[in-house]
PDB file of C-alpha atoms in Angstrom:
ATOM      1  CA  THR S   1    -145.767-179.604 260.007  1.00 87.00           C
ATOM      2  CA  GLY S   2    -143.153-182.271 259.876  1.00 91.00           C
ATOM      3  CA  ASN S   3    -142.582-181.951 256.078  1.00 94.00           C
ATOM      4  CA  ALA S   4    -139.509-179.788 255.434  1.00 93.00           C
ATOM      5  CA  PRO S   5    -138.656-178.243 252.070  1.00 89.00           C
ATOM      6  CA  PRO S   6    -138.070-179.200 249.323  1.00 89.00           C
ATOM      7  CA  ASN S   7    -140.824-181.791 249.688  1.00 92.00           C
ATOM      8  CA  ALA S   8    -142.776-180.980 246.530  1.00 92.00           C
ATOM      9  CA  THR S   9    -145.993-182.448 247.970  1.00 93.00           C
ATOM     10  CA  TYR S  10    -146.117-179.639 250.492  1.00 94.00           C
ATOM     11  CA  TRP S  11    -143.904-176.913 249.019  1.00 93.00           C
ATOM     12  CA  ASN S  12    -143.665-174.830 245.770  1.00 93.00           C
ATOM     13  CA  VAL S  13    -140.466-173.023 244.739  1.00 90.00           C
ATOM     14  CA  MET S  14    -140.863-169.269 245.182  1.00 90.00           C
ATOM     15  CA  ALA S  15    -137.249-168.195 244.419  1.00 87.00           C
ATOM     16  CA  GLN S  16    -134.057-170.110 243.688  1.00 80.00           C
ATOM     17  CA  GLY S  17    -130.406-169.036 243.494  1.00 77.00           C
ATOM     18  CA  GLY S  18    -128.139-169.840 240.536  1.00 70.00           C
ATOM     19  CA  SER S  19    -124.686-171.402 240.511  1.00 68.00           C
ATOM     20  CA  ASP S  20    -121.867-169.715 242.393  1.00 69.00           C
ATOM     21  CA  GLY S  21    -120.342-166.697 240.547  1.00 69.00           C
ATOM     22  CA  THR S  22    -116.708-166.299 239.392  1.00 70.00           C
ATOM     23  CA  ASP S  23    -114.286-165.195 242.085  1.00 80.00           C
ATOM     24  CA  VAL S  24    -112.604-162.218 240.400  1.00 86.00           C
ATOM     25  CA  GLY S  25    -109.895-162.221 243.041  1.00 84.00           C
ATOM     26  CA  THR S  26    -108.708-165.672 241.985  1.00 86.00           C
ATOM     27  CA  THR S  27    -109.198-165.054 238.226  1.00 88.00           C
ATOM     28  CA  LEU S  28    -107.005-161.948 238.095  1.00 91.00           C
ATOM     29  CA  THR S  29    -103.737-163.196 239.533  1.00 91.00           C
ATOM     30  CA  THR S  30    -101.039-160.803 238.243  1.00 93.00           C
ATOM     31  CA  GLN S  31    -100.542-157.040 238.143  1.00 94.00           C
ATOM     32  CA  GLY S  32    -101.743-155.748 234.766  1.00 93.00           C
ATOM     33  CA  ASP S  33    -104.309-158.541 234.144  1.00 94.00           C
ATOM     34  CA  ILE S  34    -107.551-157.592 232.385  1.00 94.00           C
ATOM     35  CA  LEU S  35    -110.939-159.298 232.948  1.00 93.00           C
ATOM     36  CA  TYR S  36    -113.060-160.108 229.883  1.00 93.00           C
ATOM     37  CA  ARG S  37    -115.893-162.500 228.993  1.00 91.00           C
ATOM     38  CA  ASP S  38    -115.595-165.239 226.389  1.00 90.00           C
ATOM     39  CA  GLY S  39    -118.308-167.658 225.252  1.00 87.00           C
ATOM     40  CA  SER S  40    -118.487-169.444 228.587  1.00 86.00           C
ATOM     41  CA  GLY S  41    -117.746-166.844 231.246  1.00 87.00           C
ATOM     42  CA  LEU S  42    -115.229-164.428 232.729  1.00 89.00           C
ATOM     43  CA  GLN S  43    -111.625-164.927 231.697  1.00 92.00           C
ATOM     44  CA  ARG S  44    -108.203-163.466 232.458  1.00 94.00           C
ATOM     45  CA  LEU S  45    -106.109-161.674 229.793  1.00 96.00           C
ATOM     46  CA  PRO S  46    -102.472-161.478 230.975  1.00 95.00           C
ATOM     47  CA  LYS S  47    -100.651-158.202 230.409  1.00 94.00           C
ATOM     48  CA  GLY S  48     -98.666-157.786 227.192  1.00 93.00           C
ATOM     49  CA  THR S  49     -95.023-156.880 226.761  1.00 91.00           C
ATOM     50  CA  ALA S  50     -93.514-153.383 226.503  1.00 86.00           C
ATOM     51  CA  GLY S  51     -94.687-151.492 223.416  1.00 81.00           C
ATOM     52  CA  GLN S  52     -97.612-153.795 222.622  1.00 88.00           C
ATOM     53  CA  VAL S  53    -101.172-152.520 222.255  1.00 90.00           C
ATOM     54  CA  LEU S  54    -104.574-154.018 223.080  1.00 93.00           C
ATOM     55  CA  GLN S  55    -106.393-155.185 219.948  1.00 92.00           C
ATOM     56  CA  MET S  56    -109.006-157.715 218.791  1.00 93.00           C
ATOM     57  CA  ASN S  57    -107.923-161.131 217.604  1.00 92.00           C
ATOM     58  CA  SER S  58    -108.286-162.205 213.973  1.00 90.00           C
ATOM     59  CA  GLY S  59    -111.721-163.718 214.642  1.00 91.00           C
ATOM     60  CA  ALA S  60    -112.966-160.573 216.418  1.00 93.00           C
ATOM     61  CA  THR S  61    -114.050-162.734 219.380  1.00 93.00           C
ATOM     62  CA  ALA S  62    -111.674-161.693 222.163  1.00 93.00           C
ATOM     63  CA  PRO S  63    -109.061-159.062 223.033  1.00 95.00           C
ATOM     64  CA  GLU S  64    -105.337-159.725 222.786  1.00 95.00           C
ATOM     65  CA  TYR S  65    -102.058-157.845 222.931  1.00 94.00           C
ATOM     66  CA  GLY S  66    -100.003-157.342 219.773  1.00 89.00           C
ATOM     67  CA  THR S  67     -97.285-155.233 218.168  1.00 83.00           C
ATOM     68  CA  VAL S  68     -98.339-152.283 216.020  1.00 75.00           C
ATOM     69  CA  SER S  69     -97.508-152.846 212.356  1.00 75.00           C
ATOM     70  CA  SER S  70     -96.940-149.966 209.952  1.00 81.00           C
ATOM     71  CA  ASP S  71     -96.062-149.651 206.273  1.00 87.00           C
ATOM     72  CA  PHE S  72     -93.968-146.527 207.004  1.00 90.00           C
ATOM     73  CA  VAL S  73     -91.283-147.374 209.549  1.00 90.00           C
ATOM     74  CA  LYS S  74     -88.649-145.164 211.151  1.00 93.00           C
ATOM     75  CA  ILE S  75     -85.334-147.021 210.853  1.00 93.00           C
ATOM     76  CA  ALA S  76     -82.731-144.601 212.211  1.00 95.00           C
ATOM     77  CA  THR S  77     -82.182-141.001 213.255  1.00 97.00           C
ATOM     78  CA  THR S  78     -79.047-138.954 214.001  1.00 97.00           C
ATOM     79  CA  THR S  79     -78.943-135.439 215.451  1.00 97.00           C
ATOM     80  CA  VAL S  80     -75.699-133.482 215.070  1.00 96.00           C
ATOM     81  CA  THR S  81     -74.943-131.029 217.887  1.00 92.00           C
ATOM     82  CA  SER S  82     -71.167-130.671 217.461  1.00 94.00           C
ATOM     83  CA  ALA S  83     -68.893-130.690 214.410  1.00 94.00           C
ATOM     84  CA  VAL S  84     -68.542-133.983 212.517  1.00 96.00           C
ATOM     85  CA  SER S  85     -66.964-134.704 209.138  1.00 96.00           C
ATOM     86  CA  ALA S  86     -69.938-136.708 207.824  1.00 97.00           C
ATOM     87  CA  VAL S  87     -73.160-138.464 208.795  1.00 97.00           C
ATOM     88  CA  THR S  88     -73.548-142.098 207.750  1.00 98.00           C
ATOM     89  CA  PHE S  89     -76.387-144.615 207.725  1.00 97.00           C
ATOM     90  CA  ASP S  90     -74.944-148.077 207.088  1.00 96.00           C
ATOM     91  CA  GLY S  91     -76.091-151.681 207.389  1.00 94.00           C
ATOM     92  CA  LEU S  92     -79.748-150.641 207.670  1.00 94.00           C
ATOM     93  CA  PHE S  93     -81.199-151.669 204.295  1.00 93.00           C
ATOM     94  CA  SER S  94     -83.235-154.877 204.343  1.00 89.00           C
ATOM     95  CA  SER S  95     -85.390-157.027 202.082  1.00 87.00           C
ATOM     96  CA  ASP S  96     -88.520-155.654 203.834  1.00 86.00           C
ATOM     97  CA  TYR S  97     -88.311-152.406 201.853  1.00 89.00           C
ATOM     98  CA  ASP S  98     -87.762-151.353 198.228  1.00 86.00           C
ATOM     99  CA  ILE S  99     -88.077-147.597 198.854  1.00 93.00           C
ATOM    100  CA  TYR S 100     -86.469-145.497 201.583  1.00 96.00           C
ATOM    101  CA  LYS S 101     -87.143-141.887 202.601  1.00 97.00           C
ATOM    102  CA  ILE S 102     -84.534-139.703 204.275  1.00 98.00           C
ATOM    103  CA  PHE S 103     -85.382-136.308 205.780  1.00 97.00           C
ATOM    104  CA  ILE S 104     -82.654-133.842 206.776  1.00 96.00           C
ATOM    105  CA  ASN S 105     -83.619-130.790 208.799  1.00 93.00           C
ATOM    106  CA  GLU S 106     -81.466-127.652 209.292  1.00 89.00           C
ATOM    107  CA  TRP S 107     -78.199-129.110 208.008  1.00 90.00           C
ATOM    108  CA  ASN S 108     -75.413-126.548 208.379  1.00 88.00           C
ATOM    109  CA  ASN S 109     -71.630-126.632 208.005  1.00 87.00           C
ATOM    110  CA  THR S 110     -68.587-124.637 209.059  1.00 86.00           C
ATOM    111  CA  ASN S 111     -67.899-122.928 205.719  1.00 84.00           C
ATOM    112  CA  ALA S 112     -71.397-122.149 204.388  1.00 80.00           C
ATOM    113  CA  ASP S 113     -70.730-124.632 201.574  1.00 85.00           C
ATOM    114  CA  TRP S 114     -73.104-126.876 199.633  1.00 88.00           C
ATOM    115  CA  HIS S 115     -73.974-130.487 200.456  1.00 92.00           C
ATOM    116  CA  LYS S 116     -73.396-133.886 198.859  1.00 95.00           C
ATOM    117  CA  MET S 117     -74.213-137.564 199.257  1.00 97.00           C
ATOM    118  CA  ASN S 118     -72.485-140.841 198.346  1.00 97.00           C
ATOM    119  CA  PHE S 119     -73.816-144.376 198.242  1.00 96.00           C
ATOM    120  CA  ARG S 120     -72.016-147.062 200.231  1.00 96.00           C
ATOM    121  CA  PHE S 121     -71.051-150.624 199.241  1.00 95.00           C
ATOM    122  CA  GLY S 122     -69.476-153.180 201.516  1.00 92.00           C
ATOM    123  CA  ASN S 123     -69.796-150.615 204.317  1.00 91.00           C
ATOM    124  CA  SER S 124     -67.455-148.217 202.478  1.00 95.00           C
ATOM    125  CA  GLN S 125     -68.202-144.846 200.878  1.00 96.00           C
ATOM    126  CA  TYR S 126     -68.276-145.072 197.068  1.00 96.00           C
ATOM    127  CA  THR S 127     -66.562-141.988 195.599  1.00 95.00           C
ATOM    128  CA  SER S 128     -65.559-143.200 192.133  1.00 95.00           C
ATOM    129  CA  SER S 129     -66.736-141.097 189.186  1.00 95.00           C
ATOM    130  CA  ASN S 130     -69.769-143.132 188.159  1.00 94.00           C
ATOM    131  CA  TYR S 131     -72.665-140.917 189.303  1.00 96.00           C
ATOM    132  CA  ASP S 132     -75.016-139.212 186.828  1.00 96.00           C
ATOM    133  CA  TRP S 133     -77.520-136.550 187.913  1.00 97.00           C
ATOM    134  CA  THR S 134     -79.604-133.566 186.834  1.00 96.00           C
ATOM    135  CA  GLY S 135     -81.470-130.919 188.797  1.00 96.00           C
ATOM    136  CA  PHE S 136     -83.462-127.701 188.557  1.00 96.00           C
ATOM    137  CA  TYR S 137     -82.739-124.809 190.895  1.00 93.00           C
ATOM    138  CA  HIS S 138     -84.659-121.639 191.686  1.00 92.00           C
ATOM    139  CA  TYR S 139     -84.119-118.844 194.167  1.00 89.00           C
ATOM    140  CA  ARG S 140     -85.956-115.659 195.097  1.00 90.00           C
ATOM    141  CA  ASN S 141     -84.915-112.824 197.404  1.00 86.00           C
ATOM    142  CA  ALA S 142     -87.825-111.978 199.671  1.00 81.00           C
ATOM    143  CA  ALA S 143     -86.518-108.443 200.240  1.00 82.00           C
ATOM    144  CA  ASN S 144     -86.227-107.223 196.644  1.00 85.00           C
ATOM    145  CA  ASN S 145     -88.034-110.038 194.752  1.00 87.00           C
ATOM    146  CA  ALA S 146     -84.940-110.739 192.613  1.00 87.00           C
ATOM    147  CA  ALA S 147     -85.096-114.270 191.212  1.00 91.00           C
ATOM    148  CA  SER S 148     -83.166-116.696 189.076  1.00 91.00           C
ATOM    149  CA  SER S 149     -83.487-120.312 187.958  1.00 94.00           C
ATOM    150  CA  GLY S 150     -81.638-122.843 185.871  1.00 94.00           C
ATOM    151  CA  VAL S 151     -80.656-126.439 185.249  1.00 95.00           C
ATOM    152  CA  GLU S 152     -77.539-128.147 186.522  1.00 93.00           C
ATOM    153  CA  GLY S 153     -76.235-131.648 185.987  1.00 95.00           C
ATOM    154  CA  GLY S 154     -73.256-133.883 185.864  1.00 95.00           C
ATOM    155  CA  SER S 155     -72.055-137.122 184.302  1.00 95.00           C
ATOM    156  CA  ASN S 156     -69.412-139.378 185.791  1.00 95.00           C
ATOM    157  CA  THR S 157     -69.141-137.271 188.939  1.00 96.00           C
ATOM    158  CA  ASN S 158     -67.884-138.673 192.230  1.00 96.00           C
ATOM    159  CA  TYR S 159     -70.854-137.380 194.267  1.00 96.00           C
ATOM    160  CA  LEU S 160     -74.590-136.721 194.206  1.00 96.00           C
ATOM    161  CA  PRO S 161     -75.640-133.130 195.090  1.00 94.00           C
ATOM    162  CA  LEU S 162     -78.313-132.236 197.614  1.00 93.00           C
ATOM    163  CA  THR S 163     -77.977-128.432 197.439  1.00 88.00           C
ATOM    164  CA  TRP S 164     -76.635-126.164 194.723  1.00 81.00           C
ATOM    165  CA  TRP S 165     -75.724-123.166 196.865  1.00 77.00           C
ATOM    166  CA  GLY S 166     -73.854-122.459 200.062  1.00 72.00           C
ATOM    167  CA  ILE S 167     -75.668-123.242 203.291  1.00 65.00           C
ATOM    168  CA  GLY S 168     -74.983-120.744 206.058  1.00 60.00           C
ATOM    169  CA  THR S 169     -74.205-121.547 209.648  1.00 58.00           C
ATOM    170  CA  THR S 170     -77.765-120.765 210.806  1.00 62.00           C
ATOM    171  CA  ASP S 171     -79.890-121.399 207.687  1.00 66.00           C
ATOM    172  CA  ASN S 172     -83.300-123.029 207.959  1.00 70.00           C
ATOM    173  CA  GLY S 173     -84.339-125.719 205.534  1.00 85.00           C
ATOM    174  CA  ILE S 174     -85.245-129.296 204.814  1.00 92.00           C
ATOM    175  CA  ILE S 175     -84.053-131.953 202.368  1.00 94.00           C
ATOM    176  CA  GLU S 176     -86.187-134.930 201.326  1.00 97.00           C
ATOM    177  CA  ILE S 177     -84.466-137.867 199.602  1.00 97.00           C
ATOM    178  CA  THR S 178     -86.026-140.963 198.041  1.00 97.00           C
ATOM    179  CA  LEU S 179     -83.845-144.041 197.471  1.00 95.00           C
ATOM    180  CA  THR S 180     -84.995-146.896 195.232  1.00 89.00           C
ATOM    181  CA  ASN S 181     -83.769-150.469 194.894  1.00 84.00           C
ATOM    182  CA  PRO S 182     -80.774-150.273 197.259  1.00 91.00           C
ATOM    183  CA  ASN S 183     -80.968-154.042 197.825  1.00 87.00           C
ATOM    184  CA  SER S 184     -81.262-154.962 194.150  1.00 88.00           C
ATOM    185  CA  THR S 185     -78.396-156.708 192.390  1.00 88.00           C
ATOM    186  CA  THR S 186     -79.923-156.283 188.925  1.00 85.00           C
ATOM    187  CA  ARG S 187     -81.025-152.620 188.798  1.00 84.00           C
ATOM    188  CA  ASN S 188     -79.242-149.265 188.975  1.00 85.00           C
ATOM    189  CA  LYS S 189     -79.354-147.451 192.314  1.00 90.00           C
ATOM    190  CA  CYS S 190     -81.306-144.198 191.983  1.00 93.00           C
ATOM    191  CA  TYR S 191     -82.199-141.229 194.132  1.00 95.00           C
ATOM    192  CA  LYS S 192     -84.641-138.311 193.919  1.00 97.00           C
ATOM    193  CA  PHE S 193     -84.264-135.218 196.069  1.00 96.00           C
ATOM    194  CA  GLU S 194     -86.034-131.978 196.948  1.00 96.00           C
ATOM    195  CA  THR S 195     -84.343-129.233 198.943  1.00 93.00           C
ATOM    196  CA  GLY S 196     -85.697-125.942 200.255  1.00 91.00           C
ATOM    197  CA  THR S 197     -83.908-123.421 202.488  1.00 86.00           C
ATOM    198  CA  MET S 198     -84.132-119.797 203.572  1.00 81.00           C
ATOM    199  CA  ASP S 199     -80.809-118.161 204.388  1.00 74.00           C
ATOM    200  CA  ASN S 200     -80.016-115.312 206.755  1.00 67.00           C
ATOM    201  CA  GLY S 201     -80.603-112.792 203.972  1.00 66.00           C
ATOM    202  CA  ASN S 202     -84.186-114.034 203.428  1.00 79.00           C
ATOM    203  CA  THR S 203     -83.367-115.631 200.088  1.00 84.00           C
ATOM    204  CA  LEU S 204     -85.512-118.672 199.354  1.00 88.00           C
ATOM    205  CA  HIS S 205     -83.722-121.512 197.566  1.00 89.00           C
ATOM    206  CA  TYR S 206     -85.261-124.593 195.948  1.00 93.00           C
ATOM    207  CA  PHE S 207     -83.438-127.433 194.203  1.00 94.00           C
ATOM    208  CA  ASP S 208     -84.780-130.767 193.027  1.00 96.00           C
ATOM    209  CA  GLY S 209     -83.502-133.492 190.767  1.00 96.00           C
ATOM    210  CA  PHE S 210     -82.767-137.125 190.033  1.00 97.00           C
ATOM    211  CA  GLY S 211     -79.627-139.209 189.781  1.00 96.00           C
ATOM    212  CA  ARG S 212     -78.217-142.705 189.601  1.00 93.00           C
ATOM    213  CA  LEU S 213     -75.088-144.735 190.049  1.00 91.00           C
ATOM    214  CA  ALA S 214     -74.277-146.355 186.719  1.00 84.00           C
ATOM    215  CA  ALA S 215     -71.800-148.835 188.147  1.00 80.00           C
ATOM    216  CA  TYR S 216     -72.444-151.336 190.926  1.00 80.00           C
ATOM    217  CA  SER S 217     -75.828-152.377 189.547  1.00 77.00           C
ATOM    218  CA  GLY S 218     -74.796-155.935 190.392  1.00 83.00           C
ATOM    219  CA  SER S 219     -74.181-155.204 194.083  1.00 90.00           C
ATOM    220  CA  ALA S 220     -76.508-154.287 196.913  1.00 92.00           C
ATOM    221  CA  MET S 221     -75.983-150.930 198.624  1.00 93.00           C
ATOM    222  CA  THR S 222     -75.217-150.997 202.320  1.00 94.00           C
ATOM    223  CA  GLY S 223     -75.797-147.337 203.167  1.00 96.00           C
ATOM    224  CA  VAL S 224     -75.371-143.622 202.424  1.00 97.00           C
ATOM    225  CA  THR S 225     -72.991-140.872 203.596  1.00 98.00           C
ATOM    226  CA  PHE S 226     -73.810-137.144 203.838  1.00 97.00           C
ATOM    227  CA  TYR S 227     -71.107-134.464 203.912  1.00 95.00           C
ATOM    228  CA  ALA S 228     -70.346-130.854 202.984  1.00 92.00           C
ATOM    229  CA  ASN S 229     -68.428-129.840 199.872  1.00 91.00           C
ATOM    230  CA  GLY S 230     -64.731-129.238 200.488  1.00 90.00           C
ATOM    231  CA  ASN S 231     -64.757-131.653 203.419  1.00 86.00           C
ATOM    232  CA  HIS S 232     -66.065-128.952 205.744  1.00 91.00           C
ATOM    233  CA  ASN S 233     -67.534-130.204 209.007  1.00 93.00           C
ATOM    234  CA  THR S 234     -71.251-130.529 209.551  1.00 92.00           C
ATOM    235  CA  THR S 235     -72.187-128.479 212.624  1.00 91.00           C
ATOM    236  CA  SER S 236     -75.906-129.220 213.021  1.00 91.00           C
ATOM    237  CA  GLY S 237     -78.795-131.137 211.519  1.00 93.00           C
ATOM    238  CA  THR S 238     -81.231-133.961 212.132  1.00 96.00           C
ATOM    239  CA  PHE S 239     -81.001-136.943 209.756  1.00 97.00           C
ATOM    240  CA  THR S 240     -83.846-139.503 209.787  1.00 98.00           C
ATOM    241  CA  MET S 241     -84.402-142.551 207.565  1.00 97.00           C
ATOM    242  CA  TYR S 242     -87.705-144.376 206.998  1.00 96.00           C
ATOM    243  CA  GLY S 243     -88.521-147.550 205.096  1.00 94.00           C
ATOM    244  CA  LEU S 244     -91.668-148.162 203.028  1.00 93.00           C
ATOM    245  CA  LYS S 245     -92.774-151.797 203.214  1.00 87.00           C
ATOM    246  CA  LYS S 246     -93.303-153.731 200.010  1.00 82.00           C
TER     247      LYS S 246
END
């Protein structure tokens, strides 16, 4: 009696509280905040910006927000739903990429004609006769199994082919194009293509090949233009370009 705690002469500690805990309500101050623990206690991670993802930092010690990085990047896409004379990608090449992939799906035109491509320089379509190309074609009729194949090519033409047969108004098919060195000022500009379609008569067509532009090796390309032979309008198709990082 008369000796209040914590007088150690009369009292022993039975239980003792720790320091005050973190007030989560004052740590998380903004909508979208996340609570995490670092080396000393609970911390606030502010929300990231649109399109960012939650990831670990370089030291793998705490979370952070960052932008997803990919070696295969979609650069542009165009979908044709009404008649146009041509489809163009221009001003999209950059020093980040040496190789570009272009995919064209269900490209049709008003006259069931075949399809071509031109490179572009200075934001203008290059149609001078300086293209060289070669390709192998094959087709097979699914109804009667009739087939044929052969080799086509051209020197000093004013175009690069992407198909070697007429494309109907409702054909189904895909074209894959690879472009190399469009930004180079010391190397020829080259392309490789593969095309497969099935027309309304169930004939399967395949055409692949390689080509180059002999001139303009000293200038950087600025883009590409796609169009139908005979200047017939394109009526449908989806055109998408990707870049492959160095």
